[in-house]
mmCIF file of N, CA and C in Angstrom:
data_model
loop_
_atom_site.group_PDB
_atom_site.id
_atom_site.type_symbol
_atom_site.label_atom_id
_atom_site.label_comp_id
_atom_site.label_asym_id
_atom_site.label_seq_id
_atom_site.Cartn_x
_atom_site.Cartn_y
_atom_site.Cartn_z
ATOM 1 N N MET F 1 -68.925 49.601 40.596
ATOM 2 C CA MET F 1 -68.140 49.332 41.685
ATOM 3 C C MET F 1 -67.065 48.430 41.282
ATOM 4 N N ILE F 2 -65.892 48.799 41.936
ATOM 5 C CA ILE F 2 -64.684 48.017 41.673
ATOM 6 C C ILE F 2 -64.647 46.809 42.656
ATOM 7 N N SER F 3 -64.588 45.732 41.963
ATOM 8 C CA SER F 3 -64.720 44.474 42.863
ATOM 9 C C SER F 3 -63.234 43.763 43.067
ATOM 10 N N GLN F 4 -62.307 44.185 42.372
ATOM 11 C CA GLN F 4 -60.953 43.392 42.374
ATOM 12 C C GLN F 4 -59.822 44.388 42.180
ATOM 13 N N TRP F 5 -58.836 44.228 42.915
ATOM 14 C CA TRP F 5 -57.455 45.005 42.757
ATOM 15 C C TRP F 5 -56.462 44.186 42.205
ATOM 16 N N VAL F 6 -55.723 44.734 41.364
ATOM 17 C CA VAL F 6 -54.649 43.867 40.646
ATOM 18 C C VAL F 6 -53.242 44.338 41.094
ATOM 19 N N ASP F 7 -52.299 43.436 41.384
ATOM 20 C CA ASP F 7 -50.982 43.909 41.873
ATOM 21 C C ASP F 7 -50.449 44.987 40.963
ATOM 22 N N THR F 8 -49.421 45.679 41.482
ATOM 23 C CA THR F 8 -48.744 46.745 40.650
ATOM 24 C C THR F 8 -47.813 46.087 39.679
ATOM 25 N N VAL F 9 -48.024 46.508 38.402
ATOM 26 C CA VAL F 9 -47.109 46.052 37.329
ATOM 27 C C VAL F 9 -45.942 47.159 37.127
ATOM 28 N N PRO F 10 -44.728 46.675 37.143
ATOM 29 C CA PRO F 10 -43.623 47.692 36.922
ATOM 30 C C PRO F 10 -43.483 47.829 35.432
ATOM 31 N N LYS F 11 -43.331 49.223 34.971
ATOM 32 C CA LYS F 11 -43.041 49.484 33.646
ATOM 33 C C LYS F 11 -41.997 50.334 33.470
ATOM 34 N N ALA F 12 -41.232 50.293 32.299
ATOM 35 C CA ALA F 12 -40.131 51.153 31.930
ATOM 36 C C ALA F 12 -40.598 51.986 30.727
ATOM 37 N N CYS F 13 -40.514 53.397 30.810
ATOM 38 C CA CYS F 13 -40.936 54.265 29.829
ATOM 39 C C CYS F 13 -39.714 55.074 29.302
ATOM 40 N N ALA F 14 -39.682 55.323 28.001
ATOM 41 C CA ALA F 14 -38.603 55.929 27.380
ATOM 42 C C ALA F 14 -39.060 57.229 26.728
ATOM 43 N N TYR F 15 -38.485 58.421 27.048
ATOM 44 C CA TYR F 15 -38.455 59.653 26.337
ATOM 45 C C TYR F 15 -37.194 59.689 25.429
ATOM 46 N N ILE F 16 -37.219 59.539 24.259
ATOM 47 C CA ILE F 16 -36.091 59.491 23.406
ATOM 48 C C ILE F 16 -36.107 60.829 22.511
ATOM 49 N N THR F 17 -35.015 61.556 22.782
ATOM 50 C CA THR F 17 -34.868 62.893 22.083
ATOM 51 C C THR F 17 -33.649 62.995 21.205
ATOM 52 N N ARG F 18 -33.900 63.985 20.271
ATOM 53 C CA ARG F 18 -32.791 64.342 19.346
ATOM 54 C C ARG F 18 -32.906 65.908 19.115
ATOM 55 N N GLU F 19 -31.728 66.498 18.765
ATOM 56 C CA GLU F 19 -31.901 67.871 18.417
ATOM 57 C C GLU F 19 -31.790 68.051 16.949
ATOM 58 N N VAL F 20 -32.556 68.939 16.343
ATOM 59 C CA VAL F 20 -32.539 69.338 14.955
ATOM 60 C C VAL F 20 -32.475 70.872 14.970
ATOM 61 N N ASP F 21 -31.288 71.463 14.421
ATOM 62 C CA ASP F 21 -31.114 72.833 14.409
ATOM 63 C C ASP F 21 -31.220 73.477 15.733
ATOM 64 N N GLY F 22 -30.768 72.871 16.752
ATOM 65 C CA GLY F 22 -31.005 73.542 18.101
ATOM 66 C C GLY F 22 -32.232 73.169 18.766
ATOM 67 N N CYS F 23 -33.140 72.638 18.239
ATOM 68 C CA CYS F 23 -34.447 72.417 18.791
ATOM 69 C C CYS F 23 -34.770 71.004 19.152
ATOM 70 N N PRO F 24 -35.090 70.702 20.450
ATOM 71 C CA PRO F 24 -35.304 69.385 20.784
ATOM 72 C C PRO F 24 -36.578 68.708 20.285
ATOM 73 N N GLN F 25 -36.550 67.561 20.004
ATOM 74 C CA GLN F 25 -37.729 66.702 19.506
ATOM 75 C C GLN F 25 -37.922 65.470 20.279
ATOM 76 N N LEU F 26 -39.058 65.079 20.510
ATOM 77 C CA LEU F 26 -39.304 63.735 21.175
ATOM 78 C C LEU F 26 -39.871 62.661 20.112
ATOM 79 N N LEU F 27 -39.373 61.536 20.340
ATOM 80 C CA LEU F 27 -39.900 60.366 19.435
ATOM 81 C C LEU F 27 -41.270 59.860 20.091
ATOM 82 N N VAL F 28 -42.113 59.755 19.126
ATOM 83 C CA VAL F 28 -43.524 59.227 19.511
ATOM 84 C C VAL F 28 -43.977 58.258 18.487
ATOM 85 N N PHE F 29 -44.927 57.405 18.819
ATOM 86 C CA PHE F 29 -45.496 56.472 17.894
ATOM 87 C C PHE F 29 -46.960 56.569 17.864
ATOM 88 N N HIS F 30 -47.678 56.013 16.787
ATOM 89 C CA HIS F 30 -49.009 55.999 16.709
ATOM 90 C C HIS F 30 -49.440 54.523 16.401
ATOM 91 N N GLU F 31 -50.442 54.072 17.097
ATOM 92 C CA GLU F 31 -50.906 52.637 16.682
ATOM 93 C C GLU F 31 -52.330 53.059 15.900
ATOM 94 N N ALA F 32 -52.526 52.131 14.881
ATOM 95 C CA ALA F 32 -53.613 52.568 14.023
ATOM 96 C C ALA F 32 -54.967 52.526 14.791
ATOM 97 N N ALA F 33 -55.233 51.708 15.689
ATOM 98 C CA ALA F 33 -56.515 51.686 16.282
ATOM 99 C C ALA F 33 -56.710 52.400 17.682
ATOM 100 N N VAL F 34 -55.607 53.261 18.104
ATOM 101 C CA VAL F 34 -55.439 53.787 19.296
ATOM 102 C C VAL F 34 -55.351 55.309 19.228
ATOM 103 N N SER F 35 -56.040 56.133 19.882
ATOM 104 C CA SER F 35 -55.855 57.527 19.883
ATOM 105 C C SER F 35 -54.876 57.923 20.889
ATOM 106 N N GLY F 36 -54.160 59.084 20.601
ATOM 107 C CA GLY F 36 -53.165 59.565 21.466
ATOM 108 C C GLY F 36 -51.750 59.104 21.049
ATOM 109 N N LEU F 37 -50.822 59.993 21.466
ATOM 110 C CA LEU F 37 -49.404 59.673 21.225
ATOM 111 C C LEU F 37 -48.829 58.700 22.193
ATOM 112 N N GLN F 38 -47.909 57.882 21.962
ATOM 113 C CA GLN F 38 -47.185 57.018 22.938
ATOM 114 C C GLN F 38 -45.642 57.124 22.731
ATOM 115 N N VAL F 39 -45.056 56.669 23.776
ATOM 116 C CA VAL F 39 -43.658 56.457 23.666
ATOM 117 C C VAL F 39 -43.270 54.963 23.958
ATOM 118 N N PRO F 40 -42.065 54.604 23.531
ATOM 119 C CA PRO F 40 -41.727 53.191 23.844
ATOM 120 C C PRO F 40 -41.866 52.906 25.422
ATOM 121 N N LYS F 41 -42.349 51.684 25.734
ATOM 122 C CA LYS F 41 -42.497 51.470 27.189
ATOM 123 C C LYS F 41 -42.863 49.919 27.133
ATOM 124 N N GLY F 42 -42.700 49.408 28.292
ATOM 125 C CA GLY F 42 -43.066 47.981 28.483
ATOM 126 C C GLY F 42 -42.936 47.484 29.929
ATOM 127 N N THR F 43 -43.447 46.196 30.164
ATOM 128 C CA THR F 43 -43.304 45.647 31.458
ATOM 129 C C THR F 43 -41.816 45.246 31.726
ATOM 130 N N ILE F 44 -41.407 45.459 32.994
ATOM 131 C CA ILE F 44 -40.178 45.021 33.657
ATOM 132 C C ILE F 44 -40.327 43.617 33.930
ATOM 133 N N GLU F 45 -39.363 42.768 33.389
ATOM 134 C CA GLU F 45 -39.425 41.353 33.558
ATOM 135 C C GLU F 45 -38.771 40.970 35.000
ATOM 136 N N HIS F 46 -39.137 39.865 35.454
ATOM 137 C CA HIS F 46 -38.707 39.347 36.842
ATOM 138 C C HIS F 46 -37.171 39.488 36.828
ATOM 139 N N ALA F 47 -36.539 40.023 37.856
ATOM 140 C CA ALA F 47 -35.169 40.157 38.027
ATOM 141 C C ALA F 47 -34.411 41.069 37.041
ATOM 142 N N GLU F 48 -35.206 41.811 36.316
ATOM 143 C CA GLU F 48 -34.669 42.814 35.469
ATOM 144 C C GLU F 48 -34.768 44.200 36.027
ATOM 145 N N SER F 49 -33.638 45.058 35.809
ATOM 146 C CA SER F 49 -33.664 46.287 36.432
ATOM 147 C C SER F 49 -34.481 47.242 35.483
ATOM 148 N N PRO F 50 -35.030 48.341 35.996
ATOM 149 C CA PRO F 50 -35.626 49.313 35.033
ATOM 150 C C PRO F 50 -34.705 49.711 33.946
ATOM 151 N N TYR F 51 -33.541 49.982 34.135
ATOM 152 C CA TYR F 51 -32.537 50.381 33.216
ATOM 153 C C TYR F 51 -32.430 49.343 31.989
ATOM 154 N N ASP F 52 -32.229 48.131 32.406
ATOM 155 C CA ASP F 52 -32.115 47.179 31.384
ATOM 156 C C ASP F 52 -33.363 46.934 30.581
ATOM 157 N N ALA F 53 -34.528 47.045 31.360
ATOM 158 C CA ALA F 53 -35.865 46.908 30.721
ATOM 159 C C ALA F 53 -36.040 48.028 29.691
ATOM 160 N N VAL F 54 -35.724 49.215 30.033
ATOM 161 C CA VAL F 54 -36.001 50.349 29.067
ATOM 162 C C VAL F 54 -35.174 50.100 27.749
ATOM 163 N N LEU F 55 -33.956 49.637 27.932
ATOM 164 C CA LEU F 55 -33.104 49.503 26.726
ATOM 165 C C LEU F 55 -33.659 48.356 25.867
ATOM 166 N N ARG F 56 -34.295 47.246 26.545
ATOM 167 C CA ARG F 56 -34.876 46.125 25.849
ATOM 168 C C ARG F 56 -36.088 46.476 25.149
ATOM 169 N N GLU F 57 -36.994 47.218 25.842
ATOM 170 C CA GLU F 57 -38.252 47.723 25.264
ATOM 171 C C GLU F 57 -37.948 48.642 24.151
ATOM 172 N N VAL F 58 -37.026 49.605 24.214
ATOM 173 C CA VAL F 58 -36.800 50.637 23.162
ATOM 174 C C VAL F 58 -36.335 49.877 21.913
ATOM 175 N N ALA F 59 -35.456 48.719 22.070
ATOM 176 C CA ALA F 59 -34.939 48.022 20.963
ATOM 177 C C ALA F 59 -36.142 47.249 20.261
ATOM 178 N N GLU F 60 -37.001 46.606 21.120
ATOM 179 C CA GLU F 60 -38.140 45.807 20.569
ATOM 180 C C GLU F 60 -39.224 46.540 19.925
ATOM 181 N N GLU F 61 -39.568 47.798 20.445
ATOM 182 C CA GLU F 61 -40.411 48.600 20.000
ATOM 183 C C GLU F 61 -40.145 49.672 18.946
ATOM 184 N N SER F 62 -38.934 50.026 18.809
ATOM 185 C CA SER F 62 -38.470 51.030 17.854
ATOM 186 C C SER F 62 -37.306 50.552 17.021
ATOM 187 N N GLY F 63 -36.462 49.626 17.353
ATOM 188 C CA GLY F 63 -35.355 49.257 16.709
ATOM 189 C C GLY F 63 -34.120 49.960 16.965
ATOM 190 N N LEU F 64 -34.283 51.067 17.814
ATOM 191 C CA LEU F 64 -32.998 51.901 18.207
ATOM 192 C C LEU F 64 -32.273 51.203 19.244
ATOM 193 N N THR F 65 -30.955 51.238 19.195
ATOM 194 C CA THR F 65 -30.067 50.675 20.225
ATOM 195 C C THR F 65 -28.852 51.494 20.480
ATOM 196 N N ASP F 66 -28.614 52.598 19.826
ATOM 197 C CA ASP F 66 -27.353 53.400 20.072
ATOM 198 C C ASP F 66 -27.715 54.794 20.576
ATOM 199 N N PHE F 67 -27.406 55.057 21.844
ATOM 200 C CA PHE F 67 -27.729 56.343 22.551
ATOM 201 C C PHE F 67 -26.488 57.028 23.076
ATOM 202 N N SER F 68 -26.504 58.352 22.879
ATOM 203 C CA SER F 68 -25.410 59.164 23.446
ATOM 204 C C SER F 68 -25.466 59.284 24.974
ATOM 205 N N ALA F 69 -26.641 59.323 25.534
ATOM 206 C CA ALA F 69 -26.847 59.500 26.905
ATOM 207 C C ALA F 69 -28.115 58.850 27.397
ATOM 208 N N ILE F 70 -28.132 58.278 28.595
ATOM 209 C CA ILE F 70 -29.330 57.637 29.082
ATOM 210 C C ILE F 70 -29.264 58.094 30.684
ATOM 211 N N ARG F 71 -30.467 58.688 31.032
ATOM 212 C CA ARG F 71 -30.638 59.069 32.504
ATOM 213 C C ARG F 71 -31.874 58.839 32.911
ATOM 214 N N PRO F 72 -32.068 58.418 34.344
ATOM 215 C CA PRO F 72 -33.459 58.224 34.833
ATOM 216 C C PRO F 72 -34.056 59.688 35.089
ATOM 217 N N LEU F 73 -35.259 59.662 34.928
ATOM 218 C CA LEU F 73 -36.040 60.912 35.292
ATOM 219 C C LEU F 73 -36.787 60.934 36.540
ATOM 220 N N GLY F 74 -37.236 59.643 36.902
ATOM 221 C CA GLY F 74 -38.168 59.517 38.173
ATOM 222 C C GLY F 74 -39.171 58.454 37.873
ATOM 223 N N ALA F 75 -40.190 58.380 38.776
ATOM 224 C CA ALA F 75 -41.080 57.213 38.694
ATOM 225 C C ALA F 75 -42.375 57.765 39.316
ATOM 226 N N ASP F 76 -43.443 57.062 38.827
ATOM 227 C CA ASP F 76 -44.802 57.485 39.330
ATOM 228 C C ASP F 76 -45.629 56.239 39.359
ATOM 229 N N THR F 77 -46.910 56.357 40.020
ATOM 230 C CA THR F 77 -47.719 55.259 39.918
ATOM 231 C C THR F 77 -49.005 55.700 39.158
ATOM 232 N N TRP F 78 -49.365 55.005 38.238
ATOM 233 C CA TRP F 78 -50.575 55.354 37.398
ATOM 234 C C TRP F 78 -51.510 54.215 37.419
ATOM 235 N N THR F 79 -52.850 54.558 37.678
ATOM 236 C CA THR F 79 -53.880 53.577 37.861
ATOM 237 C C THR F 79 -54.867 53.602 36.746
ATOM 238 N N ARG F 80 -55.204 52.397 36.294
ATOM 239 C CA ARG F 80 -56.181 52.358 35.166
ATOM 240 C C ARG F 80 -57.346 51.451 35.619
ATOM 241 N N GLU F 81 -58.524 52.044 35.363
ATOM 242 C CA GLU F 81 -59.863 51.201 35.686
ATOM 243 C C GLU F 81 -60.154 50.593 34.482
ATOM 244 N N LYS F 82 -60.501 49.332 34.606
ATOM 245 C CA LYS F 82 -60.919 48.432 33.419
ATOM 246 C C LYS F 82 -62.093 47.520 33.839
ATOM 247 N N ALA F 83 -63.299 47.849 33.390
ATOM 248 C CA ALA F 83 -64.448 47.091 33.797
ATOM 249 C C ALA F 83 -64.596 47.153 35.266
ATOM 250 N N ASP F 84 -64.405 46.076 36.038
ATOM 251 C CA ASP F 84 -64.616 46.085 37.392
ATOM 252 C C ASP F 84 -63.186 45.890 38.191
ATOM 253 N N ARG F 85 -62.223 46.246 37.485
ATOM 254 C CA ARG F 85 -60.842 46.066 38.126
ATOM 255 C C ARG F 85 -59.858 47.348 38.044
ATOM 256 N N LEU F 86 -59.104 47.472 39.050
ATOM 257 C CA LEU F 86 -58.112 48.523 38.984
ATOM 258 C C LEU F 86 -56.766 47.902 38.879
ATOM 259 N N LYS F 87 -55.925 48.424 37.851
ATOM 260 C CA LYS F 87 -54.635 47.922 37.636
ATOM 261 C C LYS F 87 -53.670 49.101 37.885
ATOM 262 N N HIS F 88 -52.660 48.779 38.647
ATOM 263 C CA HIS F 88 -51.648 49.813 39.022
ATOM 264 C C HIS F 88 -50.364 49.488 38.320
ATOM 265 N N TYR F 89 -49.867 50.575 37.844
ATOM 266 C CA TYR F 89 -48.490 50.588 37.044
ATOM 267 C C TYR F 89 -47.586 51.446 37.858
ATOM 268 N N ARG F 90 -46.470 50.839 38.169
ATOM 269 C CA ARG F 90 -45.256 51.695 38.774
ATOM 270 C C ARG F 90 -44.398 51.894 37.494
ATOM 271 N N ARG F 91 -44.390 53.200 37.105
ATOM 272 C CA ARG F 91 -43.670 53.451 35.764
ATOM 273 C C ARG F 91 -42.378 54.273 36.102
ATOM 274 N N TYR F 92 -41.296 53.741 35.507
ATOM 275 C CA TYR F 92 -39.946 54.284 35.556
ATOM 276 C C TYR F 92 -39.602 55.009 34.318
ATOM 277 N N PHE F 93 -39.326 56.238 34.337
ATOM 278 C CA PHE F 93 -39.104 57.098 33.134
ATOM 279 C C PHE F 93 -37.573 57.254 32.960
ATOM 280 N N PHE F 94 -37.192 57.257 31.779
ATOM 281 C CA PHE F 94 -35.854 57.422 31.320
ATOM 282 C C PHE F 94 -35.744 58.375 30.182
ATOM 283 N N HIS F 95 -34.762 59.154 30.228
ATOM 284 C CA HIS F 95 -34.391 60.115 28.993
ATOM 285 C C HIS F 95 -33.172 59.422 28.291
ATOM 286 N N LEU F 96 -33.493 59.180 26.946
ATOM 287 C CA LEU F 96 -32.462 58.596 26.079
ATOM 288 C C LEU F 96 -32.197 59.498 24.942
ATOM 289 N N GLU F 97 -30.940 59.993 24.775
ATOM 290 C CA GLU F 97 -30.581 60.976 23.675
ATOM 291 C C GLU F 97 -30.112 60.111 22.577
ATOM 292 N N VAL F 98 -30.409 60.522 21.354
ATOM 293 C CA VAL F 98 -30.077 59.729 20.124
ATOM 294 C C VAL F 98 -29.683 60.678 18.967
ATOM 295 N N ASP F 99 -28.909 60.219 18.140
ATOM 296 C CA ASP F 99 -28.636 60.919 16.863
ATOM 297 C C ASP F 99 -29.284 60.091 15.804
ATOM 298 N N GLU F 100 -30.500 60.356 15.562
ATOM 299 C CA GLU F 100 -31.295 59.640 14.514
ATOM 300 C C GLU F 100 -31.519 60.412 13.395
ATOM 301 N N PRO F 101 -31.130 60.187 12.151
ATOM 302 C CA PRO F 101 -31.361 60.972 11.008
ATOM 303 C C PRO F 101 -32.813 60.846 10.363
ATOM 304 N N ARG F 102 -33.508 59.778 10.666
ATOM 305 C CA ARG F 102 -34.815 59.511 10.068
ATOM 306 C C ARG F 102 -35.803 60.447 10.732
ATOM 307 N N ASP F 103 -36.644 61.001 9.900
ATOM 308 C CA ASP F 103 -37.686 61.801 10.419
ATOM 309 C C ASP F 103 -38.898 60.952 10.819
ATOM 310 N N ALA F 104 -39.092 59.831 10.078
ATOM 311 C CA ALA F 104 -40.197 58.889 10.415
ATOM 312 C C ALA F 104 -39.890 57.551 9.862
ATOM 313 N N TRP F 105 -40.468 56.493 10.601
ATOM 314 C CA TRP F 105 -40.302 55.156 10.131
ATOM 315 C C TRP F 105 -41.289 54.268 10.764
ATOM 316 N N GLU F 106 -41.499 53.119 10.196
ATOM 317 C CA GLU F 106 -42.302 52.131 10.792
ATOM 318 C C GLU F 106 -41.394 50.988 11.323
ATOM 319 N N HIS F 107 -41.791 50.410 12.477
ATOM 320 C CA HIS F 107 -41.179 49.294 13.069
ATOM 321 C C HIS F 107 -41.972 48.275 13.452
ATOM 322 N N THR F 108 -41.777 46.874 13.241
ATOM 323 C CA THR F 108 -42.475 45.868 13.574
ATOM 324 C C THR F 108 -41.992 45.440 14.993
ATOM 325 N N VAL F 109 -42.867 45.313 16.010
ATOM 326 C CA VAL F 109 -42.523 45.087 17.286
ATOM 327 C C VAL F 109 -41.957 43.656 17.445
ATOM 328 N N THR F 110 -40.854 43.442 18.084
ATOM 329 C CA THR F 110 -40.106 42.105 18.321
ATOM 330 C C THR F 110 -40.381 41.716 19.830
ATOM 331 N N GLY F 111 -39.750 40.708 20.255
ATOM 332 C CA GLY F 111 -39.824 40.267 21.705
ATOM 333 C C GLY F 111 -40.693 39.180 21.890
ATOM 334 N N ARG F 112 -41.423 39.255 23.170
ATOM 335 C CA ARG F 112 -42.191 38.185 23.539
ATOM 336 C C ARG F 112 -43.660 38.758 24.002
ATOM 337 N N GLY F 113 -43.878 40.072 24.034
ATOM 338 C CA GLY F 113 -45.180 40.543 24.567
ATOM 339 C C GLY F 113 -46.208 40.409 23.670
ATOM 340 N N GLU F 114 -47.431 40.902 24.084
ATOM 341 C CA GLU F 114 -48.676 40.709 23.301
ATOM 342 C C GLU F 114 -48.701 41.620 22.031
ATOM 343 N N GLU F 115 -47.686 42.558 22.012
ATOM 344 C CA GLU F 115 -47.579 43.571 20.887
ATOM 345 C C GLU F 115 -46.726 43.033 19.775
ATOM 346 N N VAL F 116 -46.091 41.834 19.850
ATOM 347 C CA VAL F 116 -45.235 41.404 18.840
ATOM 348 C C VAL F 116 -46.062 41.211 17.595
ATOM 349 N N GLY F 117 -45.286 41.706 16.563
ATOM 350 C CA GLY F 117 -45.890 41.809 15.213
ATOM 351 C C GLY F 117 -46.704 43.195 14.938
ATOM 352 N N ASP F 118 -47.048 43.893 15.933
ATOM 353 C CA ASP F 118 -47.616 45.131 15.582
ATOM 354 C C ASP F 118 -46.723 46.060 14.976
ATOM 355 N N VAL F 119 -47.166 46.927 14.105
ATOM 356 C CA VAL F 119 -46.472 47.973 13.493
ATOM 357 C C VAL F 119 -46.653 49.264 14.102
ATOM 358 N N TYR F 120 -45.659 49.923 14.516
ATOM 359 C CA TYR F 120 -45.681 51.355 15.100
ATOM 360 C C TYR F 120 -45.149 52.228 14.119
ATOM 361 N N SER F 121 -45.746 53.393 13.958
ATOM 362 C CA SER F 121 -45.333 54.433 13.037
ATOM 363 C C SER F 121 -44.824 55.584 13.929
ATOM 364 N N TYR F 122 -43.379 55.698 13.766
ATOM 365 C CA TYR F 122 -42.684 56.648 14.501
ATOM 366 C C TYR F 122 -42.508 57.947 13.717
ATOM 367 N N SER F 123 -42.461 58.988 14.571
ATOM 368 C CA SER F 123 -42.217 60.463 14.167
ATOM 369 C C SER F 123 -41.704 61.252 15.352
ATOM 370 N N TRP F 124 -41.321 62.458 15.073
ATOM 371 C CA TRP F 124 -40.926 63.385 16.094
ATOM 372 C C TRP F 124 -41.755 64.559 16.347
ATOM 373 N N VAL F 125 -41.977 64.920 17.574
ATOM 374 C CA VAL F 125 -42.608 66.090 17.905
ATOM 375 C C VAL F 125 -41.755 67.133 18.663
ATOM 376 N N PRO F 126 -41.893 68.460 18.186
ATOM 377 C CA PRO F 126 -40.980 69.444 18.943
ATOM 378 C C PRO F 126 -41.390 69.527 20.353
ATOM 379 N N LEU F 127 -40.422 69.877 21.127
ATOM 380 C CA LEU F 127 -40.548 70.096 22.508
ATOM 381 C C LEU F 127 -40.331 71.659 22.906
ATOM 382 N N PRO F 128 -41.142 72.062 23.873
ATOM 383 C CA PRO F 128 -42.135 71.307 24.511
ATOM 384 C C PRO F 128 -43.416 71.184 23.622
ATOM 385 N N THR F 129 -44.257 70.307 24.176
ATOM 386 C CA THR F 129 -45.443 69.988 23.280
ATOM 387 C C THR F 129 -46.625 69.921 24.151
ATOM 388 N N ASP F 130 -47.859 70.193 23.594
ATOM 389 C CA ASP F 130 -49.098 70.270 24.275
ATOM 390 C C ASP F 130 -49.922 69.101 23.572
ATOM 391 N N ALA F 131 -49.328 68.171 22.795
ATOM 392 C CA ALA F 131 -50.040 67.016 22.231
ATOM 393 C C ALA F 131 -50.644 66.145 23.175
ATOM 394 N N ALA F 132 -51.624 65.452 22.787
ATOM 395 C CA ALA F 132 -52.303 64.626 23.643
ATOM 396 C C ALA F 132 -51.656 63.120 23.556
ATOM 397 N N PHE F 133 -51.343 62.725 24.852
ATOM 398 C CA PHE F 133 -50.698 61.427 25.017
ATOM 399 C C PHE F 133 -51.626 60.343 25.653
ATOM 400 N N ARG F 134 -51.439 59.204 25.311
ATOM 401 C CA ARG F 134 -52.261 58.072 25.804
ATOM 402 C C ARG F 134 -51.795 57.721 27.173
ATOM 403 N N GLN F 135 -52.610 57.255 28.078
ATOM 404 C CA GLN F 135 -52.257 56.816 29.293
ATOM 405 C C GLN F 135 -51.214 57.647 30.197
ATOM 406 N N ASN F 136 -51.592 59.132 29.966
ATOM 407 C CA ASN F 136 -50.710 60.040 30.762
ATOM 408 C C ASN F 136 -49.256 59.858 30.646
ATOM 409 N N LEU F 137 -48.798 59.257 29.499
ATOM 410 C CA LEU F 137 -47.410 59.040 29.250
ATOM 411 C C LEU F 137 -46.588 60.344 29.197
ATOM 412 N N ASP F 138 -47.170 61.606 29.225
ATOM 413 C CA ASP F 138 -46.429 62.681 29.253
ATOM 414 C C ASP F 138 -46.145 63.308 30.627
ATOM 415 N N ALA F 139 -46.507 62.394 31.534
ATOM 416 C CA ALA F 139 -46.347 62.894 33.017
ATOM 417 C C ALA F 139 -45.019 63.330 33.448
ATOM 418 N N GLN F 140 -43.937 62.958 32.876
ATOM 419 C CA GLN F 140 -42.578 63.271 33.298
ATOM 420 C C GLN F 140 -41.919 64.113 32.278
ATOM 421 N N LEU F 141 -42.609 64.619 31.231
ATOM 422 C CA LEU F 141 -41.905 65.457 30.208
ATOM 423 C C LEU F 141 -41.241 66.617 30.728
ATOM 424 N N SER F 142 -41.927 67.187 31.654
ATOM 425 C CA SER F 142 -41.356 68.459 32.234
ATOM 426 C C SER F 142 -39.922 68.451 32.795
ATOM 427 N N LYS F 143 -39.564 67.218 33.007
ATOM 428 C CA LYS F 143 -38.243 66.856 33.651
ATOM 429 C C LYS F 143 -37.091 66.857 32.494
ATOM 430 N N LEU F 144 -37.430 67.068 31.297
ATOM 431 C CA LEU F 144 -36.484 66.848 30.237
ATOM 432 C C LEU F 144 -35.504 68.145 30.060
ATOM 433 N N GLY F 145 -35.933 69.192 30.556
ATOM 434 C CA GLY F 145 -35.234 70.461 30.658
ATOM 435 C C GLY F 145 -33.800 70.324 30.403
#
């Protein structure tokens, strides 16, 4: 039985893509102890716009800062049940296009969040994909068209 509700937490999520030989690819990362693919994302800070937050989160989590295009894709609300609590996330998704030559790399997370110091292993998956994503992070992928 759920005994406590938690306020909605605003999140910025990034779908970073590149094209190789005319084929689109999506940037994803893996955490050693977690199953499922992830994309750069994080909490929107007080008085920060979703646009500014996605740029900050991408820089902190991947090291990428130079994009040829950035556009909003939409938002959703995702709910997570943890023990006896529900936590709601208002997620703002963005499409960021990049000209990135690396096929894979590791990045140590910077910033102020609880992930600081974690190492994320980045790679690309071809689009469309039926890969398994953590926390329903693929919810807006169909809008990349």
